[in-house]
Coordinates of N, CA and C in Angstrom, one line a residue:
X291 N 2.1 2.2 3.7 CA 2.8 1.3 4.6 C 2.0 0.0 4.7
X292 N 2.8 -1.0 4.7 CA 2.3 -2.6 5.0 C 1.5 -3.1 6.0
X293 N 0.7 -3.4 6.1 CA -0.2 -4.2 7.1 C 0.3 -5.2 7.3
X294 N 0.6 -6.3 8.4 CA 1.0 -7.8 8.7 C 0.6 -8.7 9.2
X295 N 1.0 -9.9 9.2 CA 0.4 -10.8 10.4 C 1.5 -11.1 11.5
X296 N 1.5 -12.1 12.4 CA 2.4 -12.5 12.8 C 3.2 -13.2 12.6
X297 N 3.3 -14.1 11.2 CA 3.8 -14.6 10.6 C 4.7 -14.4 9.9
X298 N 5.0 -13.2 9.3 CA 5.7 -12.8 8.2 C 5.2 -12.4 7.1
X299 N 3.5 -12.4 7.1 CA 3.3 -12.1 5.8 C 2.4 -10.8 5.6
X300 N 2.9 -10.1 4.3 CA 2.0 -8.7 4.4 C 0.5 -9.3 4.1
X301 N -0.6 -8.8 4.6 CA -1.6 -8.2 4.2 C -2.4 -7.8 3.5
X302 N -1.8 -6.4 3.8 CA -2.5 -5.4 2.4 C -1.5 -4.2 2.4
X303 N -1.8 -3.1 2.1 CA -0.7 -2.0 1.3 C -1.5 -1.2 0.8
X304 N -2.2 0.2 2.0 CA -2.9 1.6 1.7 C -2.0 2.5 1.3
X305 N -2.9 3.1 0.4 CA -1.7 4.7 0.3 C -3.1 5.8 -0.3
X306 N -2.9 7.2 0.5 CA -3.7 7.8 0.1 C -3.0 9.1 -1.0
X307 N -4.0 9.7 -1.5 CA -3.4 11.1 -2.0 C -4.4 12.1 -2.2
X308 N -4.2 13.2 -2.7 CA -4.9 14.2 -2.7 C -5.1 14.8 -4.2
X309 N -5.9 15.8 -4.8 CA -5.4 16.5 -5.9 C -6.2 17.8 -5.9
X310 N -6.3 18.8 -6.2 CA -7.2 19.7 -6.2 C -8.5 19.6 -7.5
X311 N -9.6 19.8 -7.4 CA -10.6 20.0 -8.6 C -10.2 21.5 -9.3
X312 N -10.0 20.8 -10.6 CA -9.4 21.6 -11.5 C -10.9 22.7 -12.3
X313 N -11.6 22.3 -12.4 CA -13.1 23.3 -12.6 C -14.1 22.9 -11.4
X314 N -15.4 23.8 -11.8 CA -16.4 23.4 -11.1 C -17.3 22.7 -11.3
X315 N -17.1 21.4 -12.1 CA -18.3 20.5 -12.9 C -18.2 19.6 -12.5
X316 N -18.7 18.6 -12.7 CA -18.7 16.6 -12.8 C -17.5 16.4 -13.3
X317 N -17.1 17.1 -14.5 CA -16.3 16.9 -14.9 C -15.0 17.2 -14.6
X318 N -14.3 18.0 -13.5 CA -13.9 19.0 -12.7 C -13.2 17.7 -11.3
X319 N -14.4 17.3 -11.1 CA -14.4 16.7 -9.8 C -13.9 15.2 -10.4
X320 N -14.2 14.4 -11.4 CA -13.7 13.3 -12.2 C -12.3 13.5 -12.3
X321 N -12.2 14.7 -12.6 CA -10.5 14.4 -12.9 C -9.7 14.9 -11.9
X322 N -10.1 15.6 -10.6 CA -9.4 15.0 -9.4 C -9.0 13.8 -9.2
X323 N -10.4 13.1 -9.0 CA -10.4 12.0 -8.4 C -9.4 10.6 -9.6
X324 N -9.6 11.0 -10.9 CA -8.2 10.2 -11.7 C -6.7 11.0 -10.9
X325 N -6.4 12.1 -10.7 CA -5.5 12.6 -10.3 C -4.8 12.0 -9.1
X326 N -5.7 11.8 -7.8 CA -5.7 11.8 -6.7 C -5.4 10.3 -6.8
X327 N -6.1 9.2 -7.4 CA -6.0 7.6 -7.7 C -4.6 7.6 -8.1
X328 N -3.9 8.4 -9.3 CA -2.8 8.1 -9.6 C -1.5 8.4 -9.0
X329 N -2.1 9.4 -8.3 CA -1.1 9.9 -7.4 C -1.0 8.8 -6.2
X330 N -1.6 8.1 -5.7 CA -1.9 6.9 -4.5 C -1.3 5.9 -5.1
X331 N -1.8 5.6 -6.2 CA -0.9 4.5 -6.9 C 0.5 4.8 -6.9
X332 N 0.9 5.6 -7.5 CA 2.4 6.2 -7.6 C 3.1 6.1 -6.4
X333 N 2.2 6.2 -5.2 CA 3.3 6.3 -4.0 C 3.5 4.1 -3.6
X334 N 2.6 4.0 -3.7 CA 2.9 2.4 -3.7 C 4.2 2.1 -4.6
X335 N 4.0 2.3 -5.6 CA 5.4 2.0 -6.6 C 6.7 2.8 -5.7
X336 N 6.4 4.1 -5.6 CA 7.6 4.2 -5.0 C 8.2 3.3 -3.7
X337 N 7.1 3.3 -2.8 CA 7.2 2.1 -2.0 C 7.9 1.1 -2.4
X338 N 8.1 0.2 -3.3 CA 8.2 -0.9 -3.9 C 9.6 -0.9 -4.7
X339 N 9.6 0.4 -5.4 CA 10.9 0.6 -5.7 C 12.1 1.9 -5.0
X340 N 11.5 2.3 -4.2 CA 12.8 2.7 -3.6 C 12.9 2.4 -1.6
X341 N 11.5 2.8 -0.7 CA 11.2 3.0 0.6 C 11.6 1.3 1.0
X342 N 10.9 0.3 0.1 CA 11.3 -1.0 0.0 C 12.2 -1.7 0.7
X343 N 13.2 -0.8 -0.4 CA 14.8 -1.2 -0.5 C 15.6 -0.4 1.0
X344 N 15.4 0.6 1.8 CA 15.8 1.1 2.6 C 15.4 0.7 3.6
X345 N 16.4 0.6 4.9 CA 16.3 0.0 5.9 C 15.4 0.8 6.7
X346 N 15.4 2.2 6.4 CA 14.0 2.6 6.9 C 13.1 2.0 7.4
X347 N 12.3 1.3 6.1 CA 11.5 0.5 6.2 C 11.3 -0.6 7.2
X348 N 12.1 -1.5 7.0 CA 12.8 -2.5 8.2 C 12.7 -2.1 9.1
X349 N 13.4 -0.5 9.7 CA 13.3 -0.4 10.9 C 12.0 0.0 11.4
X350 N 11.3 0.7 10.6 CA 10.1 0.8 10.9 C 9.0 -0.1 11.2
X351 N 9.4 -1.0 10.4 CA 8.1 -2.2 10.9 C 8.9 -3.2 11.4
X352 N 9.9 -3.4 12.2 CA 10.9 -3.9 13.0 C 9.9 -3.3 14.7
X353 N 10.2 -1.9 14.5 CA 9.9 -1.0 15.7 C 8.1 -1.4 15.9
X354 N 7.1 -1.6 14.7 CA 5.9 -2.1 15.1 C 5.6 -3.3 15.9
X355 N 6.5 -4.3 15.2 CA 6.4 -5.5 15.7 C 7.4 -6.0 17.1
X356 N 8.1 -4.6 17.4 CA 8.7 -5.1 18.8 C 8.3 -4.2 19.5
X357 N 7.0 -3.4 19.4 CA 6.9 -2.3 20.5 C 6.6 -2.3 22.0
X358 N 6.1 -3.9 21.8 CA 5.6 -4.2 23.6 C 6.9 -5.0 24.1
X359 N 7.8 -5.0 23.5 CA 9.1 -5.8 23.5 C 10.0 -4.8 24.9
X360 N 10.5 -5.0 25.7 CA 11.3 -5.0 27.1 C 12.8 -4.6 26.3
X361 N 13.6 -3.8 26.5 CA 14.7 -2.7 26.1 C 15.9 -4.3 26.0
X362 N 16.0 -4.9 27.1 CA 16.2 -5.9 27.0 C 16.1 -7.7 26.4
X363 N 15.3 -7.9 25.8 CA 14.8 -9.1 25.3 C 15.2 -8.7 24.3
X364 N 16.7 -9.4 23.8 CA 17.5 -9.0 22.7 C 17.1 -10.2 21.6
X365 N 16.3 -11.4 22.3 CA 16.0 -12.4 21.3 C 14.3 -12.1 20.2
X366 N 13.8 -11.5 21.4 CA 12.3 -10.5 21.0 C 12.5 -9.9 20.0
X367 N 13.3 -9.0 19.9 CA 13.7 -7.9 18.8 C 14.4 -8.9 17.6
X368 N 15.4 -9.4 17.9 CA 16.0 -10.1 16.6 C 14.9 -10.5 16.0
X369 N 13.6 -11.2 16.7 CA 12.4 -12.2 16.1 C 11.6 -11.2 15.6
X370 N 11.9 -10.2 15.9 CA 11.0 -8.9 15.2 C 11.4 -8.5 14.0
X371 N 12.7 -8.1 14.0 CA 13.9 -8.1 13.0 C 14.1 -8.9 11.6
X372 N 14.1 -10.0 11.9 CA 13.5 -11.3 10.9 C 12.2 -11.3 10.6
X373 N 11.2 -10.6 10.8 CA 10.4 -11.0 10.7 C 9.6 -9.8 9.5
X374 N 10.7 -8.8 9.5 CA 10.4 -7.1 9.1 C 11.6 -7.8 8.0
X375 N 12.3 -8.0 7.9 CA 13.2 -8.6 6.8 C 12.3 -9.3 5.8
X376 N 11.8 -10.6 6.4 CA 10.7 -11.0 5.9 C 9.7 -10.4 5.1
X377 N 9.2 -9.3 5.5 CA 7.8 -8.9 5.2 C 8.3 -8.1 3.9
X378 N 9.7 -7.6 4.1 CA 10.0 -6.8 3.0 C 10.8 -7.5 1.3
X379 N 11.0 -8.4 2.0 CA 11.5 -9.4 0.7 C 9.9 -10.0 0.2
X380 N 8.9 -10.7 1.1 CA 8.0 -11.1 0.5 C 7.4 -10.0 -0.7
X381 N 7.1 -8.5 0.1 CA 6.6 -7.6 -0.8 C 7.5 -7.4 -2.3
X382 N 8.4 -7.4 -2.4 CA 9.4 -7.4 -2.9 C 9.2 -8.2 -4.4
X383 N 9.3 -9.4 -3.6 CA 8.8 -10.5 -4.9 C 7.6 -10.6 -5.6
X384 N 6.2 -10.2 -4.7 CA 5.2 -10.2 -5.1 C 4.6 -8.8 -5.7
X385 N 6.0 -7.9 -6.2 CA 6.0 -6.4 -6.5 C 4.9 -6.1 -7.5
X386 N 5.1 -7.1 -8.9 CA 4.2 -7.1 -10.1 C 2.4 -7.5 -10.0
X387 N 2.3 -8.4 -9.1 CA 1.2 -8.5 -8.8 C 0.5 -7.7 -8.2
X388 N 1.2 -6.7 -7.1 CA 1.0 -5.6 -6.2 C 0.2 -5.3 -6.9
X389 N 0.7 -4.3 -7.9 CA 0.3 -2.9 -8.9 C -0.7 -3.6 -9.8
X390 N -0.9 -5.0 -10.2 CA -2.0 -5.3 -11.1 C -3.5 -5.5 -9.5
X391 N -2.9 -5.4 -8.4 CA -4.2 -5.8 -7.6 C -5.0 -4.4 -7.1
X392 N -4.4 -3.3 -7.2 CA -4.7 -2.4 -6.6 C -5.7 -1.8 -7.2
X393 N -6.7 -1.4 -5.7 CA -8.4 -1.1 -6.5 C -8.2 0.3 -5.3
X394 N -9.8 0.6 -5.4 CA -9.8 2.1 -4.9 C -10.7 1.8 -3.8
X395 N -10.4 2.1 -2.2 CA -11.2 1.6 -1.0 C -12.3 3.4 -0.5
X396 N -11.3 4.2 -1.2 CA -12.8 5.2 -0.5 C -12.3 6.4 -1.8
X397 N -13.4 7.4 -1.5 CA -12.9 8.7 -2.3 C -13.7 9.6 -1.4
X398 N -13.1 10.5 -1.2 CA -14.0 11.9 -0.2 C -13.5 13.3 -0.9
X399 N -14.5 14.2 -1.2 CA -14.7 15.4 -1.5 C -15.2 16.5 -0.1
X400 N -13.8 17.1 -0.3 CA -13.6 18.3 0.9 C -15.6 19.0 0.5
X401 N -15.4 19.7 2.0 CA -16.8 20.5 1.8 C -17.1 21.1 1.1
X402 N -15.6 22.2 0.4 CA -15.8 23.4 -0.9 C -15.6 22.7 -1.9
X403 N -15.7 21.7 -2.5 CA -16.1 20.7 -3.7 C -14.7 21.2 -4.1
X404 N -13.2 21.7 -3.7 CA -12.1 22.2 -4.3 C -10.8 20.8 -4.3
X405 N -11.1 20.3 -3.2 CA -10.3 19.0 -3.2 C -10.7 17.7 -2.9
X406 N -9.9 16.4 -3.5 CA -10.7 15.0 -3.0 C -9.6 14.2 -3.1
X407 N -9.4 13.4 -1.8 CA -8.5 12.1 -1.2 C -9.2 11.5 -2.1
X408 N -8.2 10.6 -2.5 CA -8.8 9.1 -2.9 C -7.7 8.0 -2.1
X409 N -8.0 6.7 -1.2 CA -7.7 6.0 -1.3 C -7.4 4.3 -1.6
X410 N -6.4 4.1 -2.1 CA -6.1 3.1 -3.0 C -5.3 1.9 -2.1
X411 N -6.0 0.3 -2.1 CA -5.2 -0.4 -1.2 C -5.2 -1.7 -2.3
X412 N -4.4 -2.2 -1.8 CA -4.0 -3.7 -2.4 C -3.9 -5.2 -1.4
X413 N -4.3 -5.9 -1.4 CA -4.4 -6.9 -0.6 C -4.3 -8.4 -1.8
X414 N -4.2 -9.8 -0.6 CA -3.9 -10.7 -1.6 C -4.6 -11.3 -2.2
X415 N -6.1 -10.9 -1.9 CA -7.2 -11.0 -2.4 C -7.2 -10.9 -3.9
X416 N -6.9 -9.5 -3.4 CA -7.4 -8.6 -4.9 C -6.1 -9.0 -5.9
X417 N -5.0 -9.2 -5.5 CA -3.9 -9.6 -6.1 C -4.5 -11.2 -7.1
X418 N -5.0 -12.2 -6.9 CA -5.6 -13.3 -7.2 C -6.7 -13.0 -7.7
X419 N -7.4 -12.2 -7.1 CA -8.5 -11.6 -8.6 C -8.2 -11.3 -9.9
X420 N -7.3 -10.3 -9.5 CA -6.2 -9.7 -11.0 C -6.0 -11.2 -12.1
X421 N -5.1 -11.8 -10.9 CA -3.9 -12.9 -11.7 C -5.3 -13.9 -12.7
X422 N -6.6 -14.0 -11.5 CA -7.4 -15.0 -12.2 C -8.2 -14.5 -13.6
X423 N -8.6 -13.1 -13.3 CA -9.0 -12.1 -14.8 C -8.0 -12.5 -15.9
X424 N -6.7 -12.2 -15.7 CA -6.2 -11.9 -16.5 C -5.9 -13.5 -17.1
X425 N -5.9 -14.4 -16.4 CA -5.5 -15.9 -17.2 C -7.0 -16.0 -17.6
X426 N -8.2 -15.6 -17.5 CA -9.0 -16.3 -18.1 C -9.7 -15.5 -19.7
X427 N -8.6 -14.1 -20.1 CA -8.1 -13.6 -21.2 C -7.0 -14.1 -21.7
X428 N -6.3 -15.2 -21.4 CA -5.1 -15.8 -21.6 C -4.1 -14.9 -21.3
X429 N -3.6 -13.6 -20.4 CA -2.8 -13.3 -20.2 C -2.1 -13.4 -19.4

């Protein structure tokens, strides 16, 4: 889910996942944590290409940004409304740079060394780190 300002603009964009450790080595525990990263990543794309596009979404972060809003204050909500419209077109357009910005913010290993979260966030930061790497490889 999207983080915001009050302005209309996203943020950043967490997503966590899980995977089980497939042996009991270094090597075991490495390829969770590729498992668990891909899987995080994957759910952002989905984000992007389908949760995106559904009003879901909208209403969801519609409902964030009018929750101190009065049942009444029909002008409140529409400005909440537009503003969740907003956030989801910006994301939208800036979809390709999303997925080239995304780095990895934590990794944790359950106590029985059997599972490990990894999570993966994107922000506009990191998005312009990407874009600047890659132009100064000419791509």
């Amino acid at each position: 889910f999207p983080s915001h300002d009050s302005k209309g603009e996203w943020t950043q964009i967490k997503s966590s996942a899980t995977s089980a450790v497939p042996i009991n080595e270094d090597l075991g525990l490495e390829q969770g944590m590729n498992v668990a990263t891909m899987r995080a990543k994957r759910n952002i794309v989905e984000f992007i290409q389908s949760d995106l596009k559904s009003s879901k979404t909208t209403d969801t972060i519609t409902k964030a940004l009018a929750k101190n809003v009065s049942e009444d204050d029909t002008a409140s909500k529409q400005r909440a409304a537009n503003i969740a419209t907003e956030i989801t077109e910006k994301i939208s357009v800036d979809a390709n740079g999303i997925l080239k910005g995304v780095y990895v913010v934590e990794r944790k290993v359950s106590s029985d060394n059997r599972t490990v979260v990894v999570v993966v966030q994107v922000d506009k930061r990191s998005m312009n780190a990407a874009r600047q790497l890659r132009a100064s490889f000419g791509n």
